[in-house]
Short mmCIF file of C-alpha atoms and ligand atoms in Angstrom, two decimals:
data_model
loop_
_atom_site.label_atom_id
_atom_site.label_comp_id
_atom_site.label_asym_id
_atom_site.label_seq_id
_atom_site.Cartn_x
_atom_site.Cartn_y
_atom_site.Cartn_z
CA MET A 629 -0.01 -0.10 0.07
CA ASP A 630 2.74 2.32 1.06
CA ARG A 631 5.09 0.74 -2.09
CA PHE A 632 4.93 4.16 -3.92
CA ARG A 633 5.28 6.30 -0.96
CA ASP A 634 8.16 4.75 0.54
CA ASP A 635 9.98 3.95 -2.35
CA LEU A 636 10.24 8.04 -3.57
CA ILE A 637 11.03 8.31 0.77
CA ALA A 638 14.23 6.23 -0.84
CA ARG A 639 14.76 7.75 -4.53
CA ILE A 640 14.64 11.51 -2.34
CA SER A 641 17.37 9.85 0.75
CA GLU A 642 19.67 9.05 -1.94
CA ARG A 643 18.95 12.26 -4.13
CA ARG A 644 18.41 9.78 -7.13
CA ALA A 645 14.60 11.46 -7.15
CA VAL A 646 14.10 13.11 -10.42
CA VAL A 647 13.60 16.64 -9.31
CA GLY A 648 11.15 18.57 -12.52
CA VAL A 649 11.06 22.17 -12.21
CA ILE A 650 8.06 23.95 -14.16
CA GLY A 651 9.27 27.56 -14.81
CA LEU A 652 12.63 28.92 -14.70
CA GLY A 653 11.92 32.31 -13.88
CA TYR A 654 13.67 33.90 -10.44
CA VAL A 655 12.12 31.26 -8.32
CA GLY A 656 12.51 28.27 -10.53
CA LEU A 657 15.85 28.94 -11.59
CA PRO A 658 17.20 28.87 -8.01
CA LEU A 659 15.57 26.16 -7.26
CA ALA A 660 17.04 23.69 -10.25
CA VAL A 661 20.15 25.08 -9.35
CA ARG A 662 20.19 24.24 -5.69
CA ALA A 663 18.14 20.43 -6.65
CA ALA A 664 21.38 19.71 -9.24
CA GLY A 665 24.67 21.26 -7.18
CA LEU A 666 22.65 18.83 -3.96
CA GLY A 667 23.90 15.71 -6.10
CA PHE A 668 19.64 15.66 -7.53
CA PRO A 669 18.90 14.54 -11.22
CA VAL A 670 17.30 17.98 -12.65
CA ILE A 671 14.88 18.90 -15.78
CA GLY A 672 14.06 22.20 -15.69
CA PHE A 673 10.75 22.74 -18.31
CA GLU A 674 10.13 26.43 -19.71
CA VAL A 675 7.84 27.34 -21.91
CA SER A 676 10.14 30.07 -23.46
CA ALA A 677 12.61 28.29 -26.16
CA ALA A 678 14.73 31.42 -26.04
CA LYS A 679 15.49 30.71 -21.71
CA VAL A 680 15.83 27.02 -22.16
CA ALA A 681 18.83 28.00 -24.47
CA GLN A 682 20.53 29.94 -22.67
CA ILE A 683 20.53 28.09 -19.45
CA ASN A 684 21.97 24.82 -21.82
CA ARG A 685 24.95 27.83 -22.90
CA GLY A 686 25.22 27.34 -18.80
CA GLU A 687 23.92 31.58 -19.20
CA SER A 688 21.79 33.12 -16.52
CA TYR A 689 19.72 35.71 -16.43
CA ILE A 690 18.50 35.39 -12.40
CA GLY A 691 20.79 37.89 -11.07
CA ASP A 692 21.40 35.72 -7.92
CA VAL A 693 21.59 32.20 -9.79
CA PRO A 694 25.80 33.70 -11.54
CA SER A 695 26.62 31.48 -14.59
CA GLU A 696 30.00 30.41 -12.95
CA GLN A 697 27.15 28.47 -10.68
CA LEU A 698 24.69 26.95 -13.68
CA ALA A 699 27.39 26.15 -16.22
CA PRO A 700 29.29 23.35 -14.32
CA LEU A 701 25.83 21.68 -13.52
CA THR A 702 24.23 22.19 -17.41
CA ARG A 703 28.36 20.77 -18.95
CA CYS A 704 27.34 17.77 -16.85
CA GLY A 705 24.16 17.00 -17.39
CA ALA A 706 23.10 17.58 -14.16
CA LEU A 707 20.68 20.21 -14.61
CA LEU A 708 18.90 20.17 -18.55
CA ALA A 709 16.33 22.88 -19.33
CA THR A 710 13.73 21.47 -22.12
CA THR A 711 10.95 22.56 -23.32
CA ASP A 712 9.08 19.04 -24.17
CA ALA A 713 6.77 18.63 -21.38
CA ALA A 714 6.83 15.07 -22.07
CA ARG A 715 9.34 14.67 -20.52
CA MET A 716 7.32 15.32 -16.76
CA ALA A 717 7.04 11.69 -16.73
CA GLU A 718 10.77 10.78 -16.02
CA CYS A 719 10.71 12.45 -13.00
CA ASP A 720 9.82 11.78 -10.23
CA LEU A 721 9.16 14.80 -8.23
CA LEU A 722 7.18 18.26 -10.27
CA VAL A 723 7.24 21.53 -8.61
CA ILE A 724 5.20 24.29 -10.47
CA CYS A 725 6.28 27.45 -10.40
CA VAL A 726 4.34 29.52 -12.62
CA PRO A 727 3.66 32.94 -12.76
CA THR A 728 0.17 33.87 -11.00
CA PRO A 729 -0.17 37.25 -12.25
CA LEU A 730 -3.91 39.94 -12.19
CA ASN A 731 -5.90 39.68 -15.13
CA VAL A 732 -7.20 43.10 -16.58
CA THR A 733 -9.84 42.90 -13.58
CA ARG A 734 -7.70 42.69 -11.10
CA ASP A 735 -8.56 39.39 -10.28
CA PRO A 736 -6.37 35.70 -10.19
CA ASP A 737 -4.81 34.81 -12.93
CA LEU A 738 -4.47 30.92 -12.87
CA SER A 739 -3.81 30.82 -16.91
CA TYR A 740 -0.27 29.40 -15.85
CA ILE A 741 -1.19 26.78 -13.38
CA GLU A 742 -3.97 25.98 -15.33
CA SER A 743 -1.77 24.88 -18.11
CA ALA A 744 1.34 23.36 -15.74
CA ALA A 745 -1.13 20.96 -14.05
CA THR A 746 -2.72 19.82 -17.33
CA MET A 747 0.72 19.33 -18.90
CA ILE A 748 1.85 17.10 -15.66
CA ALA A 749 -1.96 15.15 -15.68
CA ALA A 750 -0.97 14.39 -19.62
CA SER A 751 1.97 12.04 -18.45
CA LEU A 752 1.08 11.67 -14.72
CA ARG A 753 2.35 8.35 -13.42
CA PRO A 754 1.97 6.95 -9.97
CA GLY A 755 4.47 7.34 -7.29
CA GLN A 756 4.91 11.21 -8.83
CA LEU A 757 4.68 14.30 -5.44
CA VAL A 758 3.13 17.52 -7.29
CA ILE A 759 4.63 20.27 -5.35
CA LEU A 760 3.12 23.63 -5.99
CA GLU A 761 5.53 26.43 -5.50
CA SER A 762 3.25 29.78 -6.82
CA THR A 763 1.76 31.86 -4.75
CA THR A 764 -1.95 32.18 -5.17
CA TYR A 765 -5.28 32.05 -2.63
CA PRO A 766 -6.25 29.20 -0.10
CA GLY A 767 -8.00 26.42 -2.02
CA THR A 768 -5.83 26.73 -5.44
CA THR A 769 -3.80 22.97 -4.73
CA ARG A 770 -6.93 21.33 -3.76
CA GLU A 771 -9.03 23.00 -6.14
CA VAL A 772 -7.41 23.85 -9.49
CA VAL A 773 -4.96 21.31 -9.46
CA TRP A 774 -5.93 18.29 -7.89
CA PRO A 775 -9.16 18.00 -9.99
CA ARG A 776 -6.74 18.14 -13.36
CA LEU A 777 -4.83 15.53 -11.71
CA GLN A 778 -7.77 13.19 -10.54
CA GLY A 779 -9.04 12.58 -13.30
CA ARG A 780 -5.87 10.37 -14.21
CA GLY A 781 -7.76 7.94 -11.35
CA LEU A 782 -4.92 7.78 -9.05
CA ALA A 783 -5.73 7.27 -5.30
CA PRO A 784 -4.22 10.62 -3.42
CA GLY A 785 -1.36 9.95 -0.87
CA THR A 786 -0.97 6.47 -1.87
CA GLU A 787 -0.26 6.39 -5.98
CA ILE A 788 0.14 9.89 -6.13
CA PHE A 789 0.89 12.90 -4.23
CA LEU A 790 0.28 17.35 -3.66
CA ALA A 791 1.33 19.74 -1.53
CA PHE A 792 1.61 22.83 -1.85
CA SER A 793 5.20 25.02 -0.30
CA PRO A 794 5.13 28.89 -0.86
CA GLU A 795 8.19 30.24 -2.24
CA ARG A 796 10.19 33.08 -0.07
CA ILE A 797 13.53 34.29 -1.87
CA ASP A 798 13.38 37.70 -1.60
CA PRO A 799 15.48 38.49 -5.24
CA GLY A 800 18.81 40.11 -4.53
CA GLN A 801 19.14 39.28 -0.91
CA THR A 802 20.81 36.09 -1.54
CA SER A 803 24.34 38.48 -1.75
CA SER A 804 23.45 41.20 -0.27
CA LYS A 805 21.90 39.89 2.88
CA GLY A 806 22.09 36.14 2.97
CA TRP A 807 19.28 35.14 2.58
CA GLY A 808 18.84 32.06 -0.47
CA VAL A 809 16.78 29.42 -1.09
CA GLU A 810 19.39 27.27 1.30
CA ASN A 811 18.38 28.64 4.14
CA THR A 812 14.70 30.17 4.26
CA PRO A 813 12.19 27.87 6.13
CA LYS A 814 9.84 26.47 3.91
CA VAL A 815 6.42 26.48 4.74
CA VAL A 816 4.66 22.89 3.70
CA GLY A 817 1.13 21.92 3.81
CA GLY A 818 0.01 18.38 1.43
CA LEU A 819 -2.76 17.05 0.36
CA THR A 820 -2.76 14.42 2.66
CA PRO A 821 0.43 13.08 5.63
CA ALA A 822 2.57 11.37 2.91
CA CYS A 823 1.81 14.52 0.44
CA ALA A 824 3.75 16.46 3.35
CA GLU A 825 6.02 14.21 4.90
CA LEU A 826 7.28 13.04 1.57
CA THR A 827 7.95 16.99 0.72
CA ALA A 828 9.58 18.17 3.36
CA ALA A 829 11.79 15.37 3.44
CA PHE A 830 12.70 16.60 -0.32
CA TYR A 831 12.92 20.13 1.45
CA ARG A 832 14.96 19.49 4.57
CA HIS A 833 17.82 18.83 1.47
CA ILE A 834 17.51 22.03 0.22
CA THR A 835 17.41 24.41 3.69
CA ASN A 836 17.95 23.96 6.98
CA GLN A 837 14.59 24.60 7.97
CA VAL A 838 10.99 22.81 6.64
CA VAL A 839 7.71 23.58 8.89
CA CYS A 840 4.38 21.70 8.52
CA VAL A 841 1.18 23.09 8.50
CA SER A 842 -1.78 21.26 8.43
CA SER A 843 -3.20 21.47 4.93
CA PRO A 844 -2.39 22.90 1.12
CA ASP A 845 -4.60 25.65 2.38
CA ALA A 846 -3.02 26.56 5.58
CA ALA A 847 0.70 26.85 3.67
CA GLU A 848 -1.28 29.13 0.88
CA LEU A 849 -2.05 31.71 3.19
CA THR A 850 1.11 31.88 4.97
CA LYS A 851 2.90 33.19 2.52
CA LEU A 852 0.01 35.33 1.67
CA PHE A 853 -0.54 37.14 5.02
CA GLU A 854 3.01 37.15 4.76
CA ASN A 855 3.59 39.53 1.67
CA ILE A 856 0.54 41.56 3.31
CA PHE A 857 2.07 41.92 6.18
CA ARG A 858 4.80 43.86 4.39
CA ALA A 859 1.78 46.39 2.53
CA VAL A 860 -0.03 46.93 5.22
CA ASN A 861 2.87 48.08 7.49
CA ILE A 862 4.14 49.73 4.21
CA ALA A 863 0.68 51.37 3.74
CA LEU A 864 1.10 52.91 7.18
CA VAL A 865 4.91 54.16 7.00
CA ASN A 866 3.88 55.89 3.24
CA GLU A 867 0.58 57.79 5.26
CA LEU A 868 3.05 58.76 8.14
CA ALA A 869 5.67 60.10 5.47
CA LEU A 870 2.09 61.42 4.34
CA LEU A 871 1.35 63.30 6.78
CA CYS A 872 5.50 64.47 8.44
CA ASP A 873 5.52 66.27 4.74
CA ARG A 874 2.51 67.79 6.28
CA MET A 875 3.89 68.46 9.21
CA GLY A 876 7.10 69.62 7.73
CA LEU A 877 8.41 66.60 10.30
CA ASN A 878 11.15 64.51 8.76
CA VAL A 879 9.66 60.89 8.29
CA TRP A 880 13.05 59.15 8.14
CA GLU A 881 14.24 60.86 11.43
CA VAL A 882 10.96 59.59 13.05
CA ILE A 883 11.55 55.79 12.45
CA ASP A 884 15.27 55.76 12.59
CA ALA A 885 14.14 56.97 16.37
CA ALA A 886 11.49 54.77 16.83
CA ALA A 887 13.59 51.81 15.73
CA THR A 888 15.87 52.28 18.34
CA LYS A 889 13.53 50.00 20.40
CA PRO A 890 14.63 46.67 20.84
CA TYR A 891 11.46 45.28 21.01
CA GLY A 892 7.72 45.44 19.53
CA PHE A 893 8.45 47.26 16.83
CA MET A 894 9.34 46.21 12.85
CA ARG A 895 11.35 49.24 10.47
CA PHE A 896 9.33 49.46 7.13
CA THR A 897 10.32 52.32 5.43
CA PRO A 898 8.38 54.73 3.09
CA GLY A 899 8.68 54.51 -0.88
CA PRO A 900 7.12 55.62 -4.18
CA GLY A 901 4.77 53.12 -4.29
CA LEU A 902 4.92 49.69 -3.92
CA GLY A 903 6.78 46.70 -7.23
CA GLY A 904 7.93 43.75 -8.07
CA HIS A 905 5.95 40.76 -8.30
CA CYS A 906 4.92 39.96 -5.33
CA ILE A 907 3.59 42.99 -2.76
CA PRO A 908 1.44 44.70 -5.29
CA ILE A 909 0.03 41.83 -6.44
CA ASP A 910 -0.72 38.92 -4.12
CA PRO A 911 -2.36 40.97 -0.98
CA PHE A 912 -5.03 40.95 -4.70
CA TYR A 913 -4.96 37.18 -4.63
CA LEU A 914 -6.57 37.56 -1.22
CA THR A 915 -9.56 39.94 -1.35
CA TRP A 916 -10.75 38.10 -3.86
CA LYS A 917 -11.10 35.12 -2.01
CA ALA A 918 -12.57 36.76 0.35
CA ARG A 919 -15.38 37.99 -1.55
CA GLU A 920 -16.29 34.82 -2.28
CA LEU A 921 -16.61 34.19 1.00
CA ASP A 922 -18.47 37.80 1.72
CA LEU A 923 -16.04 39.51 2.86
CA THR A 924 -14.66 42.98 2.53
CA THR A 925 -10.59 42.95 3.90
CA ARG A 926 -10.21 46.20 4.56
CA PHE A 927 -7.18 46.32 5.75
CA ILE A 928 -5.96 45.42 2.74
CA GLU A 929 -8.09 47.44 0.56
CA LEU A 930 -7.08 50.51 3.20
CA ALA A 931 -2.82 49.79 2.41
CA GLY A 932 -3.92 49.00 -1.52
CA GLU A 933 -5.43 52.97 -1.56
CA ILE A 934 -2.60 54.51 0.59
CA ASN A 935 -0.21 52.55 -1.95
CA THR A 936 -0.99 53.65 -4.90
CA GLN A 937 -1.80 57.35 -3.66
CA MET A 938 2.39 57.88 -3.54
CA PRO A 939 3.48 57.88 -7.03
CA ARG A 940 1.10 61.01 -7.66
CA HIS A 941 2.99 62.42 -4.31
CA VAL A 942 6.29 61.92 -5.88
CA HIS A 943 4.97 63.99 -9.04
CA ASP A 944 4.10 66.26 -5.97
CA LEU A 945 7.18 66.51 -4.75
CA VAL A 946 8.76 66.80 -7.96
CA VAL A 947 6.19 70.04 -8.44
CA ARG A 948 7.52 71.01 -5.07
CA ALA A 949 11.50 70.92 -6.33
CA LEU A 950 10.80 72.98 -9.87
CA ASN A 951 8.26 75.23 -8.11
CA ARG A 952 11.58 76.14 -5.71
CA GLN A 953 13.56 76.87 -8.68
CA LYS A 954 10.79 79.32 -10.11
CA LYS A 955 9.87 76.70 -13.00
CA ALA A 956 7.29 74.82 -14.41
CA LEU A 957 6.92 70.73 -14.61
CA ASN A 958 5.69 71.77 -18.60
CA GLY A 959 9.05 71.61 -20.70
CA SER A 960 11.29 71.04 -17.38
CA THR A 961 13.48 67.73 -17.75
CA VAL A 962 13.42 65.54 -15.42
CA LEU A 963 16.06 62.41 -14.12
CA LEU A 964 13.95 59.09 -13.13
CA LEU A 965 17.21 56.92 -11.21
CA GLY A 966 16.14 53.74 -10.90
CA VAL A 967 13.53 51.59 -12.56
CA ALA A 968 14.62 48.78 -10.50
CA TYR A 969 11.49 48.17 -8.09
CA LYS A 970 14.38 47.72 -4.97
CA PRO A 971 18.22 48.48 -5.28
CA ASP A 972 20.69 46.76 -6.80
CA VAL A 973 18.39 44.47 -8.59
CA ASN A 974 17.10 44.11 -12.33
CA ASP A 975 13.66 44.03 -12.00
CA TYR A 976 11.37 46.33 -13.29
CA ARG A 977 7.84 44.60 -12.63
CA GLU A 978 5.36 46.68 -11.95
CA SER A 979 7.72 49.50 -10.61
CA PRO A 980 6.51 52.53 -9.33
CA ALA A 981 9.33 54.01 -11.80
CA PHE A 982 6.22 53.48 -14.55
CA LYS A 983 3.60 55.13 -12.94
CA VAL A 984 6.09 58.18 -11.65
CA TYR A 985 7.14 58.14 -15.76
CA ASP A 986 3.87 58.50 -16.85
CA LEU A 987 2.58 60.97 -14.57
CA LEU A 988 5.75 63.38 -14.93
CA ALA A 989 5.24 62.71 -18.87
CA ALA A 990 1.30 63.22 -18.84
CA ASP A 991 2.23 66.84 -17.30
CA GLY A 992 5.00 68.17 -20.40
CA ALA A 993 8.33 66.97 -18.81
CA ARG A 994 11.07 65.13 -20.28
CA VAL A 995 11.54 62.44 -18.60
CA PHE A 996 15.00 60.35 -18.76
CA THR A 997 16.03 57.32 -16.87
CA CYS A 998 19.08 56.02 -15.30
CA ASP A 999 19.51 52.95 -14.58
CA PRO A 1000 23.01 50.79 -14.03
CA HIS A 1001 20.96 47.39 -13.64
CA VAL A 1002 18.24 47.78 -16.40
CA PRO A 1003 19.41 49.02 -20.00
CA SER A 1004 15.82 49.06 -21.00
CA PHE A 1005 11.58 48.58 -20.29
CA GLU A 1006 8.59 48.91 -21.71
CA LEU A 1007 5.78 50.91 -20.54
CA HIS A 1008 2.41 50.17 -20.03
CA ASP A 1009 1.73 51.44 -24.01
CA GLY A 1010 4.50 49.01 -25.47
CA GLN A 1011 7.34 51.63 -25.70
CA VAL A 1012 10.47 50.68 -25.33
CA ILE A 1013 12.62 52.94 -23.23
CA THR A 1014 16.64 52.97 -23.51
CA THR A 1015 18.32 54.26 -20.05
CA MET A 1016 21.06 56.33 -19.79
CA PRO A 1017 24.10 56.13 -18.44
CA LEU A 1018 24.42 57.94 -15.61
CA SER A 1019 26.90 61.13 -16.28
CA ASP A 1020 28.28 64.84 -15.21
CA ASP A 1021 26.59 66.08 -18.69
CA LEU A 1022 23.40 64.24 -18.43
CA LEU A 1023 22.76 65.52 -14.34
CA ALA A 1024 23.83 68.74 -15.30
CA SER A 1025 21.21 69.69 -17.89
CA CYS A 1026 18.24 68.16 -15.82
CA ASP A 1027 15.43 70.29 -14.02
CA CYS A 1028 15.52 67.84 -11.37
CA ALA A 1029 16.45 64.29 -10.49
CA VAL A 1030 14.44 61.94 -8.97
CA ILE A 1031 15.66 59.11 -7.11
CA ILE A 1032 13.63 56.22 -7.50
CA THR A 1033 16.15 53.48 -6.24
CA ASP A 1034 18.11 53.98 -4.48
CA HIS A 1035 20.94 51.21 -5.70
CA ARG A 1036 24.32 51.45 -4.66
CA ALA A 1037 26.41 51.95 -7.48
CA PHE A 1038 24.73 55.93 -7.66
CA ASP A 1039 27.38 57.99 -6.38
CA TYR A 1040 24.50 60.43 -4.36
CA GLN A 1041 27.56 62.98 -3.80
CA GLN A 1042 27.88 63.15 -7.76
CA ILE A 1043 23.97 63.26 -7.95
CA VAL A 1044 23.68 65.97 -5.39
CA THR A 1045 26.48 68.31 -6.50
CA LEU A 1046 25.37 68.25 -9.60
CA ALA A 1047 22.10 67.83 -10.19
CA PRO A 1048 20.22 71.27 -10.17
CA ALA A 1049 17.16 69.65 -8.06
CA VAL A 1050 16.84 66.26 -5.90
CA VAL A 1051 13.67 64.61 -5.08
CA ASP A 1052 15.02 61.96 -2.70
CA THR A 1053 12.30 59.12 -2.28
CA ARG A 1054 14.38 57.07 -0.31
CA ASN A 1055 16.78 58.59 1.46
CA ALA A 1056 19.96 57.49 -0.03
CA THR A 1057 21.29 61.02 -0.40
CA ARG A 1058 21.29 60.96 4.46
CA ALA A 1059 25.48 61.43 4.57
CA ILE A 1060 25.20 64.79 2.33
CA GLU A 1061 25.85 67.58 4.78
CA GLY A 1062 25.99 71.00 4.88
CA PRO A 1063 24.77 73.51 2.23
CA LEU A 1064 23.84 71.00 -0.55
CA ARG A 1065 20.92 69.63 1.75
CA ALA A 1066 19.33 72.49 0.26
CA LYS A 1067 18.72 70.69 -2.95
CA ILE A 1068 17.42 67.98 -1.49
CA THR A 1069 13.91 67.39 -1.74
CA LEU A 1070 13.26 64.55 0.26
CA LEU A 1071 9.84 62.29 0.60
N1 NAD B 31 10.47 36.23 -7.95
C1 NAD B 31 9.83 36.61 -6.42
O1 NAD B 31 10.74 37.16 -5.58
C2 NAD B 31 9.28 35.73 -6.43
C3 NAD B 31 8.90 35.24 -4.33
C4 NAD B 31 8.57 33.96 -3.89
C5 NAD B 31 7.31 34.13 -4.80
N2 NAD B 31 7.30 34.04 -5.79
C6 NAD B 31 5.96 33.25 -6.96
O2 NAD B 31 6.71 32.30 -8.12
C7 NAD B 31 5.78 32.78 -8.62
C8 NAD B 31 7.23 32.74 -9.86
O3 NAD B 31 7.41 33.47 -10.38
P1 NAD B 31 8.72 33.94 -10.68
O4 NAD B 31 8.68 35.44 -10.05
O5 NAD B 31 9.21 32.91 -10.30
O6 NAD B 31 8.31 34.17 -12.57
P2 NAD B 31 9.10 34.70 -13.29
O7 NAD B 31 8.06 35.47 -14.20
O8 NAD B 31 9.76 34.89 -13.41
O9 NAD B 31 9.37 32.96 -14.03
C9 NAD B 31 8.09 31.91 -14.62
C10 NAD B 31 8.77 31.51 -15.48
O10 NAD B 31 7.73 30.02 -16.14
C11 NAD B 31 7.81 29.88 -17.08
N3 NAD B 31 5.51 29.07 -17.19
C12 NAD B 31 4.80 30.07 -17.32
N4 NAD B 31 4.29 28.93 -17.53
C13 NAD B 31 4.72 27.83 -18.05
C14 NAD B 31 4.45 25.97 -17.81
N5 NAD B 31 3.00 25.91 -18.50
N6 NAD B 31 5.29 25.66 -18.39
C15 NAD B 31 6.99 25.86 -18.14
N7 NAD B 31 7.30 27.24 -18.15
C16 NAD B 31 6.74 27.90 -17.86
C17 NAD B 31 7.79 31.47 -17.35
O11 NAD B 31 7.94 31.61 -18.85
C18 NAD B 31 9.05 31.76 -16.68
O12 NAD B 31 9.82 31.97 -17.59
C19 NAD B 31 5.05 33.02 -8.96
O13 NAD B 31 3.32 32.74 -8.46
C20 NAD B 31 4.70 34.29 -7.86
O14 NAD B 31 4.65 35.11 -6.94
C21 NAD B 31 7.67 35.23 -6.73
#
């Protein structure tokens, strides 16, 4: 009866289990590389043929995965990328790491998960473990993935295994703060106890702590709660920033002082708006689900309202900074410093820079962008913008520079010295002292 479970436990413990990772993006590629590095045979499934070719050449397109780490694994065949979904039958474990965006009406778009589950179902065989890692609302594993696998008539927990285990990696953190796949605890919720046991057994190789919860739904909600916790606290501190602006107080000074309390306080900082693939999107997965249960998640909605105001506030700060120089926004040249949604990464998904760009351009500003990590990007209307290298001439010729992302690569002394006015949304200029500070409008 436990033949498949016992066999899989043995394969996992001896690192013989063939690991299939579906979706080789920010989440999937680091996992695939980690598993292959540990000795598991890994097949990466990816719909983008260009990404498959790049990985098989040993070239990484994910900042946290150096090509020097990837190349030896692809060279020796430990990690192979493919577009051929039929090869999923070769895998003992299949980990789904596909996107979970919102659709045009800002409702969950589960089409990627649905298509990955359908692909798995096409070649499903007894003894396979399927793990969903994509962030999603409680109920997805049971209500969306399981029905697609169930069609094959295999019994859950004895013949086929299914679990949810959210990914928590924070792109850019691996190198800067030391949190990566190998030391970030994994939460696991299985469809049955055997599903949880097998999933935990796998992740105990990958990371140093595995936390089992009672169901996939609890694991799904855990991930959403973590991100909503951030969204709500960022909203609180953004609201404080708006209030401090009216009061003529420096919000950064207040936060720094509050953060000296050794307990009961956690530091969050204001900014130009939410960005990235998680914090601006994930809360809507829960509000959508809550509506189905006749509940309005007011905290989450309110946080969304405040956070989405921030790009407009940055626009107003630019108007103020120009006004001090007796200039109008219309016709002024504004330099946006940073397009990525957070420092030292090339990820610009949902970046607040775009909203700020649109608002300034709509009022007649000539907007240019600099980002050493983002050579070009696409605006909402499909327009491709090439970023410019930051130079003395560019800074001196603009009317206002706006620090959107506090990349370490920027020289803030150079920026404040040469630009006629600077709007700093990140307190990146905190070290600048003396008369130069008069040029800075701080969020
Ligand atoms: N990026 C993060 O920081 C982060 C952190 C934690 C969780 N997550 C969650 O993890 C999931 C994946 O996010 P990501 O940032 O890695 O996305 P991504 O867009 O970087 O990567 C997803 C990859 O999946 C591929 N793909 C889509 N459908 C596929 C299919 N049917 N078969 C094979 N490949 C397919 C895409 O081409 C893409 O390369 C999302 O649910 C996200 O919310 C992301």
